[in-house]
Tab-separated table of N, CA and C in Angstrom:
chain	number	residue	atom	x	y	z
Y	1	UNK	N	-26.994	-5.864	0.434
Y	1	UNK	CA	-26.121	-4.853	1.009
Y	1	UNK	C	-24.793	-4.880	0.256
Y	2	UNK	N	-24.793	-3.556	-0.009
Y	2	UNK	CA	-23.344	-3.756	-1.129
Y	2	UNK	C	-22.209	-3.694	-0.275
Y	3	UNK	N	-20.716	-3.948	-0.467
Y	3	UNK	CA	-19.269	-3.345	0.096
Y	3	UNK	C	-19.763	-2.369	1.180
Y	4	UNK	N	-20.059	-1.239	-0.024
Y	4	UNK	CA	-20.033	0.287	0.622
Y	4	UNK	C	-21.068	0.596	2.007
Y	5	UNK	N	-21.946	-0.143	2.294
Y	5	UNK	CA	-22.923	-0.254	3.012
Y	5	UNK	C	-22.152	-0.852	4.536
Y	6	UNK	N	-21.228	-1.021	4.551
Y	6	UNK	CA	-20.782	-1.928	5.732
Y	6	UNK	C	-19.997	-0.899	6.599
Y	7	UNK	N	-20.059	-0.904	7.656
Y	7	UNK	CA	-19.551	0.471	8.506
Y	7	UNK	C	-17.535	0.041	8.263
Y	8	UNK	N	-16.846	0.569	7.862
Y	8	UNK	CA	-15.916	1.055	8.188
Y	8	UNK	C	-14.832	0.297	6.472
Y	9	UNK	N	-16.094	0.170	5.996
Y	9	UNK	CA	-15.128	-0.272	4.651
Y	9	UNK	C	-14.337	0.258	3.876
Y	10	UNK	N	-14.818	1.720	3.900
Y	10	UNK	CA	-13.577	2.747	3.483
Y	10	UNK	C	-12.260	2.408	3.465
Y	11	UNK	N	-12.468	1.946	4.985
Y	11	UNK	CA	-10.943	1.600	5.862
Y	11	UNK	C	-10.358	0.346	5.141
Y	12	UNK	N	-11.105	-0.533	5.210
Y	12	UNK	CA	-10.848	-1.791	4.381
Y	12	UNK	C	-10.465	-1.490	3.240
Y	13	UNK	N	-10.758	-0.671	2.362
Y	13	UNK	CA	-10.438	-0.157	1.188
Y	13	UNK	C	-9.134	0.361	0.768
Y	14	UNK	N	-9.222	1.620	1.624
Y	14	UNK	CA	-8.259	2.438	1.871
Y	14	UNK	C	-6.835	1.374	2.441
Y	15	UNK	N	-6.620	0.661	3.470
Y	15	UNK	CA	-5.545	-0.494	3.702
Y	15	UNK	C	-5.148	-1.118	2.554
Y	16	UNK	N	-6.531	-1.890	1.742
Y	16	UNK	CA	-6.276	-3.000	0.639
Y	16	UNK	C	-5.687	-2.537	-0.483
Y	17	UNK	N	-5.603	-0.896	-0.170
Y	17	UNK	CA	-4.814	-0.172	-1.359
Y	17	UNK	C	-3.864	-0.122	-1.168
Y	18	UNK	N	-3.234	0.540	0.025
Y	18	UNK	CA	-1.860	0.799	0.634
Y	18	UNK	C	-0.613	-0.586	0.558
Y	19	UNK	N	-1.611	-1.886	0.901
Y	19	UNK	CA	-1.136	-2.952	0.540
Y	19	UNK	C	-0.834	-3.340	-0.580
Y	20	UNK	N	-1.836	-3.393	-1.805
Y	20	UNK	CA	-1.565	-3.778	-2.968
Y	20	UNK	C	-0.876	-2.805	-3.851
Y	21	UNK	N	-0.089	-1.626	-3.282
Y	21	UNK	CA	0.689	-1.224	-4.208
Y	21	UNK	C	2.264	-1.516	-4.418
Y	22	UNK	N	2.526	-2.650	-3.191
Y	22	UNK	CA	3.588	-3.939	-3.241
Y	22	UNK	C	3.805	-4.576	-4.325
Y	23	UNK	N	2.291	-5.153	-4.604
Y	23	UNK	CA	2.211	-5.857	-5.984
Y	23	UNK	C	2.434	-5.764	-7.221
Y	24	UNK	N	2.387	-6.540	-8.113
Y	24	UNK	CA	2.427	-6.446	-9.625
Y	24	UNK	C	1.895	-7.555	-10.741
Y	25	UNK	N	1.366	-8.019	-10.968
Y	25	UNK	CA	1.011	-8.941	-11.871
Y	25	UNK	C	1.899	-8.723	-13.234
Y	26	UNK	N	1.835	-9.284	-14.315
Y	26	UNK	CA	3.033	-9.425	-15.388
Y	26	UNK	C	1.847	-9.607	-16.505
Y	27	UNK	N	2.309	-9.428	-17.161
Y	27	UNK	CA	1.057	-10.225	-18.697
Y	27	UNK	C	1.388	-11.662	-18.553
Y	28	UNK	N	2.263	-12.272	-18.790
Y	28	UNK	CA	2.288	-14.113	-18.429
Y	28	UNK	C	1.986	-14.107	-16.866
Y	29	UNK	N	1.523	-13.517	-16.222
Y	29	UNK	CA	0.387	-14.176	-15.098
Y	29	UNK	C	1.496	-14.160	-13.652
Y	30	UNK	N	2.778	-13.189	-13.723
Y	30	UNK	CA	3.802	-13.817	-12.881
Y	30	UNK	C	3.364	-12.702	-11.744
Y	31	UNK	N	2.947	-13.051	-10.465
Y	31	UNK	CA	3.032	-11.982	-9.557
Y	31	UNK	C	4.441	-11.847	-8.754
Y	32	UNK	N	4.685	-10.459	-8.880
Y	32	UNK	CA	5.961	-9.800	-8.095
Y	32	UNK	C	5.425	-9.093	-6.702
Y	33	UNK	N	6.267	-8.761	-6.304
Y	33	UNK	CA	6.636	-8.100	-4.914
Y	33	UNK	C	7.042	-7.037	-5.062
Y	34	UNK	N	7.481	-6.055	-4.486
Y	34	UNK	CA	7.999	-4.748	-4.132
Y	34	UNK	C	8.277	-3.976	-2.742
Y	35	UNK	N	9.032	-4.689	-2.104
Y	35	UNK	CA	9.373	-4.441	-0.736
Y	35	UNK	C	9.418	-3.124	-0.636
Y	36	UNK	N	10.207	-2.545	-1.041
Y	36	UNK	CA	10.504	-0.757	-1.153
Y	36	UNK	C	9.978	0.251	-1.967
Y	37	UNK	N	8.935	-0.529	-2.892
Y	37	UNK	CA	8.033	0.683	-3.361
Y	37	UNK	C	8.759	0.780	-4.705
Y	38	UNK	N	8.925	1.508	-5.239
Y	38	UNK	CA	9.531	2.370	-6.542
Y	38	UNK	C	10.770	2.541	-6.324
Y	39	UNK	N	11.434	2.404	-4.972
Y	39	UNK	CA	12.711	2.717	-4.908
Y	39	UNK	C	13.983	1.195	-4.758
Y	40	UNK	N	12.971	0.013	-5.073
Y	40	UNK	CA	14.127	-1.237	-4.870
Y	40	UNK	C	13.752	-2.015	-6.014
Y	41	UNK	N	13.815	-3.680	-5.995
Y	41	UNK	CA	13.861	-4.123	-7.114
Y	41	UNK	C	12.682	-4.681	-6.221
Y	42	UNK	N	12.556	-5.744	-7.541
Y	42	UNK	CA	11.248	-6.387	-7.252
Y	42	UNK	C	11.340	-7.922	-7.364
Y	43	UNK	N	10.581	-8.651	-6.379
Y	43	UNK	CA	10.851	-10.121	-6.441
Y	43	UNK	C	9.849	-10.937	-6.786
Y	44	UNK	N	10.115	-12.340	-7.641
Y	44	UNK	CA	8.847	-12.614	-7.958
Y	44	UNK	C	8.400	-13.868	-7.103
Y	45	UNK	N	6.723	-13.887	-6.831
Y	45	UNK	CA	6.526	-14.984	-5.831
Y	45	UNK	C	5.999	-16.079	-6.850
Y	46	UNK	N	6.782	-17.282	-5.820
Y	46	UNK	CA	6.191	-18.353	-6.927
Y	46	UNK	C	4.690	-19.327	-6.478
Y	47	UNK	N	4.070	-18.810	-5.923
Y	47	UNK	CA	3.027	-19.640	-5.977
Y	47	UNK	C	2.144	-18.596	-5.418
Y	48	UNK	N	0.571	-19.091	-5.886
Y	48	UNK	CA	-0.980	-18.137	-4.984
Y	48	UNK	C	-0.910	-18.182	-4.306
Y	49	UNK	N	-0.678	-18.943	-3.138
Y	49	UNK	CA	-0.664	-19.415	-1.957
Y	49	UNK	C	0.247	-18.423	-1.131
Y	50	UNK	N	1.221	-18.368	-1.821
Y	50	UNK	CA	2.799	-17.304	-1.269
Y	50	UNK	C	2.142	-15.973	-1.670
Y	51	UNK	N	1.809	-15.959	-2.455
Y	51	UNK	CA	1.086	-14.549	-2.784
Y	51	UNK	C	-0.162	-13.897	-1.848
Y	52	UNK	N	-1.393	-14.630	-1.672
Y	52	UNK	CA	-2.271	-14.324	-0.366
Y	52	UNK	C	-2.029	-14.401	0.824
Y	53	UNK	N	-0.826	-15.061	0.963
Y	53	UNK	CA	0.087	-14.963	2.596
Y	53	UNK	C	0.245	-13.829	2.700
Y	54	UNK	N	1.421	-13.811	1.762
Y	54	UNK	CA	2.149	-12.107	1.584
Y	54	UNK	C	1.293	-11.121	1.762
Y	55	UNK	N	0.747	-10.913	1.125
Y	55	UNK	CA	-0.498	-9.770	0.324
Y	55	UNK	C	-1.151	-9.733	1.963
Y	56	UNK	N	-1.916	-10.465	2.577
Y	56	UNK	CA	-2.816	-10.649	3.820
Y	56	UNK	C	-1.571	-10.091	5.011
Y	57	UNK	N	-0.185	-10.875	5.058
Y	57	UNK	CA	0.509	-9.938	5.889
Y	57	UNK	C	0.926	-8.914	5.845
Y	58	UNK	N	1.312	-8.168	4.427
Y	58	UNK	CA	1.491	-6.946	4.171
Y	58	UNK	C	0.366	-5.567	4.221
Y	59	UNK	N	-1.300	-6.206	4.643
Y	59	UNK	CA	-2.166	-5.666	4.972
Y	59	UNK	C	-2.159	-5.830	6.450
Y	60	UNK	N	-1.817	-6.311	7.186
Y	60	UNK	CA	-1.719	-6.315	8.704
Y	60	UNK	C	-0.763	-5.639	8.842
Y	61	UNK	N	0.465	-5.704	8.723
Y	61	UNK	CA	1.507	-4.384	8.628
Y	61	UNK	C	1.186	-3.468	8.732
Y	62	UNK	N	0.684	-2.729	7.613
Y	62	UNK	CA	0.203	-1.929	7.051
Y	62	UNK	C	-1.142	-0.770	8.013
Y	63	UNK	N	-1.940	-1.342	8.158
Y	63	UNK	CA	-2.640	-2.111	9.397
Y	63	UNK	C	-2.403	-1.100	10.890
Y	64	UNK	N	-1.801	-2.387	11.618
Y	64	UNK	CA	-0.568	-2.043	12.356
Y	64	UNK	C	0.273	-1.252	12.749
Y	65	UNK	N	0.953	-0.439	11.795
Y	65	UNK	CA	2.068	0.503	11.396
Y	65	UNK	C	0.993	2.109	11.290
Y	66	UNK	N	0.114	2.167	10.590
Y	66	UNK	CA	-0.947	3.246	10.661
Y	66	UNK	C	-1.424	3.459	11.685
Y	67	UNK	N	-1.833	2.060	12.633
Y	67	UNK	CA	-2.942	2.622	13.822
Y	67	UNK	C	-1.460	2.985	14.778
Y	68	UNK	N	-0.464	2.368	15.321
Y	68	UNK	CA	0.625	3.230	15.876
Y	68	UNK	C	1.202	4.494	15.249
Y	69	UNK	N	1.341	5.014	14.329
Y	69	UNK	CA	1.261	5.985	13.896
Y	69	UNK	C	0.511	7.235	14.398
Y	70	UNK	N	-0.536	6.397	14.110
Y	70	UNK	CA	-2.128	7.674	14.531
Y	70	UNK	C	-2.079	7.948	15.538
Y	71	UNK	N	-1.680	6.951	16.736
Y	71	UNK	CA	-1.999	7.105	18.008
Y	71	UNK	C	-1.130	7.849	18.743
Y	72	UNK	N	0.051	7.988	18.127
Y	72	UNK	CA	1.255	8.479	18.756
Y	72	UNK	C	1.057	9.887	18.734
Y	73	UNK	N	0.592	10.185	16.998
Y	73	UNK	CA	-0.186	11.500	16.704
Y	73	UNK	C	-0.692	12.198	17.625
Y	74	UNK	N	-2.146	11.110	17.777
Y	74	UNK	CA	-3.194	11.800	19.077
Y	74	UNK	C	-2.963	11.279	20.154
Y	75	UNK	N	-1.940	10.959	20.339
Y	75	UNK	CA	-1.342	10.574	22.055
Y	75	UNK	C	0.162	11.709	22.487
Y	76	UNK	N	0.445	12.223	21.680
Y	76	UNK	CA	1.559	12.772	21.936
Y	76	UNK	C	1.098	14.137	22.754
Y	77	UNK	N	2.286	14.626	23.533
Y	77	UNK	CA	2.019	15.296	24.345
Y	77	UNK	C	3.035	16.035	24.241
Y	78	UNK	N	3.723	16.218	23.163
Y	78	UNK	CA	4.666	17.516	23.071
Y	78	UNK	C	5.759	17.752	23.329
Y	79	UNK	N	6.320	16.535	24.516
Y	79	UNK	CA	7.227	16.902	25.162
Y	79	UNK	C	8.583	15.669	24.450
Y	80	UNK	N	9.556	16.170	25.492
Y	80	UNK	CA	10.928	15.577	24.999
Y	80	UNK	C	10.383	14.220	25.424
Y	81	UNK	N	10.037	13.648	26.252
Y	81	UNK	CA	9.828	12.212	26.577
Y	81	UNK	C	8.698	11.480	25.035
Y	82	UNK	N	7.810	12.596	25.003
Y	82	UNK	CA	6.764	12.463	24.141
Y	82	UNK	C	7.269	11.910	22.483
Y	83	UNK	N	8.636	12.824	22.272
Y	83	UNK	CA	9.028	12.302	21.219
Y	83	UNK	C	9.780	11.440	21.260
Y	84	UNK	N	10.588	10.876	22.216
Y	84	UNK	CA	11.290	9.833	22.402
Y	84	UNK	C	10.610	8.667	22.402
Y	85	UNK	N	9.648	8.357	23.110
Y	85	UNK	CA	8.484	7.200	22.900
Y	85	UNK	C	7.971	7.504	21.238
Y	86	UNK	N	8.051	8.173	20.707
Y	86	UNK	CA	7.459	8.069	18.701
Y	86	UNK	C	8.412	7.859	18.021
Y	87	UNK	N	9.754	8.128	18.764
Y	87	UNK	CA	11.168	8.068	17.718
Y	87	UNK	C	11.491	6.313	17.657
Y	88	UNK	N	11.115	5.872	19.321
Y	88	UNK	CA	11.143	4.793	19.804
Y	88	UNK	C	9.761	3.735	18.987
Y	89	UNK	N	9.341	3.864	18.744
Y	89	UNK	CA	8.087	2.875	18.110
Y	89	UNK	C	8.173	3.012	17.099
Y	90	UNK	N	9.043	4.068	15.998
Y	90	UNK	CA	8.969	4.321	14.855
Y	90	UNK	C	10.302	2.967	14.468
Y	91	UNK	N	11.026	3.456	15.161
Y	91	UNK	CA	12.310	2.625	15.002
Y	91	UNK	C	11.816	0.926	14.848
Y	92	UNK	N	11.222	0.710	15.847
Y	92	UNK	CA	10.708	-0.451	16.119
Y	92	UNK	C	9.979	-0.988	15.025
Y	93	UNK	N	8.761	0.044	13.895
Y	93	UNK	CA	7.775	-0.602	13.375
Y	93	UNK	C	8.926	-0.678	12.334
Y	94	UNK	N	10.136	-0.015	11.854
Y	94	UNK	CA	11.114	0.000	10.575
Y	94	UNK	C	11.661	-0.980	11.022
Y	95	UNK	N	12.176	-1.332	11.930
Y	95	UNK	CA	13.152	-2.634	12.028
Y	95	UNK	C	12.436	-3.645	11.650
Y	96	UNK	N	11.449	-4.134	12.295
Y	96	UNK	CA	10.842	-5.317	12.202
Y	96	UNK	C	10.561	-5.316	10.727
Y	97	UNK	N	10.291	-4.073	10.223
Y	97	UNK	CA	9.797	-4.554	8.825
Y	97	UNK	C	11.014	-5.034	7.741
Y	98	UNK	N	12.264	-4.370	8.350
Y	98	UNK	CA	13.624	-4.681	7.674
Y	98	UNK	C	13.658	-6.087	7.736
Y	99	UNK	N	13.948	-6.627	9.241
Y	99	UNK	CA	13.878	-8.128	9.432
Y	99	UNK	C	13.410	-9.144	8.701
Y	100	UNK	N	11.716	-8.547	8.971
Y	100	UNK	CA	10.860	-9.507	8.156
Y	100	UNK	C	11.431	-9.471	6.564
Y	101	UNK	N	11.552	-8.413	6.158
Y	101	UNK	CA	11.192	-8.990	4.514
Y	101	UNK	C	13.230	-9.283	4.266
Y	102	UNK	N	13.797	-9.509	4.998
Y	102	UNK	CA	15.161	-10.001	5.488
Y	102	UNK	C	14.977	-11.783	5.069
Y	103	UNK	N	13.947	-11.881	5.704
Y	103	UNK	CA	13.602	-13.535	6.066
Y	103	UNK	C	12.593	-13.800	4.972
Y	104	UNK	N	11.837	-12.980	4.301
Y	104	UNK	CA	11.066	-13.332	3.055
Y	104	UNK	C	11.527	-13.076	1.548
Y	105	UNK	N	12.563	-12.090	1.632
Y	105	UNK	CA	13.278	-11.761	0.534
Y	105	UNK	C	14.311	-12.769	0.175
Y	106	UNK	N	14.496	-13.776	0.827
Y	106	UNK	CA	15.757	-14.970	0.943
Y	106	UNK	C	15.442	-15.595	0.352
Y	107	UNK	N	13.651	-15.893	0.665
Y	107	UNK	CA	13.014	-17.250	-0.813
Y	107	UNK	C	12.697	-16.861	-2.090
Y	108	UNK	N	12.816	-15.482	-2.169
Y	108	UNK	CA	12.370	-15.249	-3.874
Y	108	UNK	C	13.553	-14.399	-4.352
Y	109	UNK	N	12.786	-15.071	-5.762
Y	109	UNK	CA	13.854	-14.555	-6.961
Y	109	UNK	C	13.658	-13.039	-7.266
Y	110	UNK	N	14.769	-12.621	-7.598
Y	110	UNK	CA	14.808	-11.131	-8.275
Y	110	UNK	C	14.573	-11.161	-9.602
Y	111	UNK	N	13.581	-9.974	-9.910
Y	111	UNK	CA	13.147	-9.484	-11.049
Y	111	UNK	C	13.269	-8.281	-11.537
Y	112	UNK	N	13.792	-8.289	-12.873
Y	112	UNK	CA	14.331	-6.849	-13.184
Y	112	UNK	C	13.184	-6.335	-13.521
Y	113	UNK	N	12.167	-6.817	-13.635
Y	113	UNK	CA	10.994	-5.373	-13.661
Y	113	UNK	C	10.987	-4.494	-12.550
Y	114	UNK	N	9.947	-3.405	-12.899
Y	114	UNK	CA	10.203	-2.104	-12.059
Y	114	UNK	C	8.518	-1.816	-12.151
Y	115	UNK	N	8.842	-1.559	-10.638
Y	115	UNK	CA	7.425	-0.882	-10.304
Y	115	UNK	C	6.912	0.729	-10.796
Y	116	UNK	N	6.226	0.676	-11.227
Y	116	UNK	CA	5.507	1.982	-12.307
Y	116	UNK	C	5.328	2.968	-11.144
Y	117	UNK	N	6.255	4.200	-11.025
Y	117	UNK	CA	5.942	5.492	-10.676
Y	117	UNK	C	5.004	6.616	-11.029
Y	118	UNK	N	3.609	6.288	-9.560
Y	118	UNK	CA	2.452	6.936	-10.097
Y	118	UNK	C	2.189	8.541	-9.881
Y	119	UNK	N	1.931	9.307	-10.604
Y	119	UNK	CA	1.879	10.416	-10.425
Y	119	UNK	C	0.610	10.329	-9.418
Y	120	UNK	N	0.441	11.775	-8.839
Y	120	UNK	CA	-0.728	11.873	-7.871
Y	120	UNK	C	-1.738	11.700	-8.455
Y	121	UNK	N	-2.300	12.479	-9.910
Y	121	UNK	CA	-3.595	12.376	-10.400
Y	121	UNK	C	-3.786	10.917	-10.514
Y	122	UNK	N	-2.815	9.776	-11.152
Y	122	UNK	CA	-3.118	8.715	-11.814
Y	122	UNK	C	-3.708	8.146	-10.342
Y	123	UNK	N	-2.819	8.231	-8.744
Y	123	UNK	CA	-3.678	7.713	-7.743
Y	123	UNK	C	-4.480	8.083	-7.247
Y	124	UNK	N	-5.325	9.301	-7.634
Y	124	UNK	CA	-6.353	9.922	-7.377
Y	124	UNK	C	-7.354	9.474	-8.198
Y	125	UNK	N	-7.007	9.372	-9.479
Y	125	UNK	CA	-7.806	8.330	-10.007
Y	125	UNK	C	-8.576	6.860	-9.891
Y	126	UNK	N	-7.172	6.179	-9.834
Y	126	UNK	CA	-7.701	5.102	-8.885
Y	126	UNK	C	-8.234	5.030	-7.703
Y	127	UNK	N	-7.992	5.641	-6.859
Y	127	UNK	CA	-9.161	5.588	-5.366
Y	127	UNK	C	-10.291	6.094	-6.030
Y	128	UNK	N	-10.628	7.008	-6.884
Y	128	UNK	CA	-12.158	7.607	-7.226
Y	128	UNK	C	-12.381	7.767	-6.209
Y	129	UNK	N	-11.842	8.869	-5.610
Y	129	UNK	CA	-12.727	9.810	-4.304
Y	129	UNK	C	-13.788	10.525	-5.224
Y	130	UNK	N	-14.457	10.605	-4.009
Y	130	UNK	CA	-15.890	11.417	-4.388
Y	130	UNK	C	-15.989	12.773	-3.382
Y	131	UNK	N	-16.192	13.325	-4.045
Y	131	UNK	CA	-16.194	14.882	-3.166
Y	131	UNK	C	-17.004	16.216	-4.365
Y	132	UNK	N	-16.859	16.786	-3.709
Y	132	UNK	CA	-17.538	18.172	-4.554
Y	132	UNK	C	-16.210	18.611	-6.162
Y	133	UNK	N	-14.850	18.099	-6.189
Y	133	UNK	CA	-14.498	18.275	-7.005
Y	133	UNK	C	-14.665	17.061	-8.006
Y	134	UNK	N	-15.104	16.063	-8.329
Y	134	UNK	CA	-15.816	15.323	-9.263
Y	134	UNK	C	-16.869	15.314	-9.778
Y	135	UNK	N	-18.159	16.243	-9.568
Y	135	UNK	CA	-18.927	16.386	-9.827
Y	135	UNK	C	-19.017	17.766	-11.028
Y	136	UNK	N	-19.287	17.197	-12.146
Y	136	UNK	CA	-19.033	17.961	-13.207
Y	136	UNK	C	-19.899	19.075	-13.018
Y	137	UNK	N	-19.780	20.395	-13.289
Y	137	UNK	CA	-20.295	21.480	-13.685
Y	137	UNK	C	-20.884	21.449	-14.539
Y	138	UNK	N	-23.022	21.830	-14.143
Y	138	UNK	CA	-23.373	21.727	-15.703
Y	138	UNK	C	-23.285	22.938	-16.362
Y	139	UNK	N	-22.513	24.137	-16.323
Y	139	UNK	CA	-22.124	25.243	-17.416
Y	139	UNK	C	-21.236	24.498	-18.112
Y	140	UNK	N	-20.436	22.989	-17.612
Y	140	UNK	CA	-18.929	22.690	-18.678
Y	140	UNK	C	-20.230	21.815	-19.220
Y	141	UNK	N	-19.425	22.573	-20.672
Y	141	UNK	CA	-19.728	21.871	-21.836
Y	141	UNK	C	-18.876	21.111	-22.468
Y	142	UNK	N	-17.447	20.857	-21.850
Y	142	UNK	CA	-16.185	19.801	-22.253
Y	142	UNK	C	-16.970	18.453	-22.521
Y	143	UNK	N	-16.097	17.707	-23.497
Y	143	UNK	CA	-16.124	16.622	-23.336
Y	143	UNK	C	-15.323	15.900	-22.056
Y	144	UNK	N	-14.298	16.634	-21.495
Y	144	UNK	CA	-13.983	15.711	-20.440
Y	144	UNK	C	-14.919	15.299	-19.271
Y	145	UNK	N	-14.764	14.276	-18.895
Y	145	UNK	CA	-15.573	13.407	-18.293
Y	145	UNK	C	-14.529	13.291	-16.825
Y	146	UNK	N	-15.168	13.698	-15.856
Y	146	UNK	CA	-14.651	14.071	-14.319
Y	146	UNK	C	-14.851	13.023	-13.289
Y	147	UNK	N	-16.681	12.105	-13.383
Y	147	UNK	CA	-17.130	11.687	-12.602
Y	147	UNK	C	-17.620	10.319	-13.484
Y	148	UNK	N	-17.330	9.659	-12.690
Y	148	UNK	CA	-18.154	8.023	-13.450
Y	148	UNK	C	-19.450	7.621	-12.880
């Protein structure tokens, strides 16, 4: 039974992405951090160990932060109270995350590398969704290559 065979691995997938775009590996082997994405600096962790912590809590976050999200979505009810309880949990899932990486950003060093700003195709690429627009047309006679 492969990955794909397992009910809800998508999901697993889809998270382990959202998570690992924190990351960075280096050519000398140094893994970094990226608390803020493309928009802060980046810190480097010094050990594997600190790294699969991280990485494993930044997928529970992640996690976490989506399924309250969703729910608020399909729980909301429209009203002024309705958005006050989403303004209210939103606040909540940003603080804590300020905090936390408050208290994890203290042990590592700053690194002037910079996290690579991906255009949409390049992350469309990488997920390799599959849908009716990857499937090459056999009238194209291109050499470009759509589907792997």
């Amino acid at each position: 039974m492969s990955p794909q065979d397992i009910p809800g691995s998508f999901l697993v997938g889809y998270f382990e992405d959202l998570a690992s775009r924190s990351f960075k590996t280096t050519e000398d082997g140094r893994r970094l951090f990226f608390p803020w994405g493309v928009f802060g600096r980046g810190y480097v962790i010094a050990s594997e160990d600190d790294y699969q912590l991280l990485r494993t809590q930044m997928k529970a976050y992640t996690v976490i932060a989506n399924v309250c999200v969703c729910g608020l979505v399909l729980c909301q009810t429209y009203t002024v109270a309705g958005a006050v309880v989403a303004a209210a949990v939103m606040i909540v899932l940003i603080g804590w995350y300020c905090v936390w990486m408050w208290f994890v950003l203290r042990r590592l060093d700053v690194t002037d590398e910079q996290l690579e700003r991906l255009s949409l195709r390049k992350s469309l690429d990488a997920l390799k969704p599959i849908g009716p627009w990857t499937v090459q047309d056999p009238a194209d006679t291109s050499s470009r290559k759509t589907c792997d």
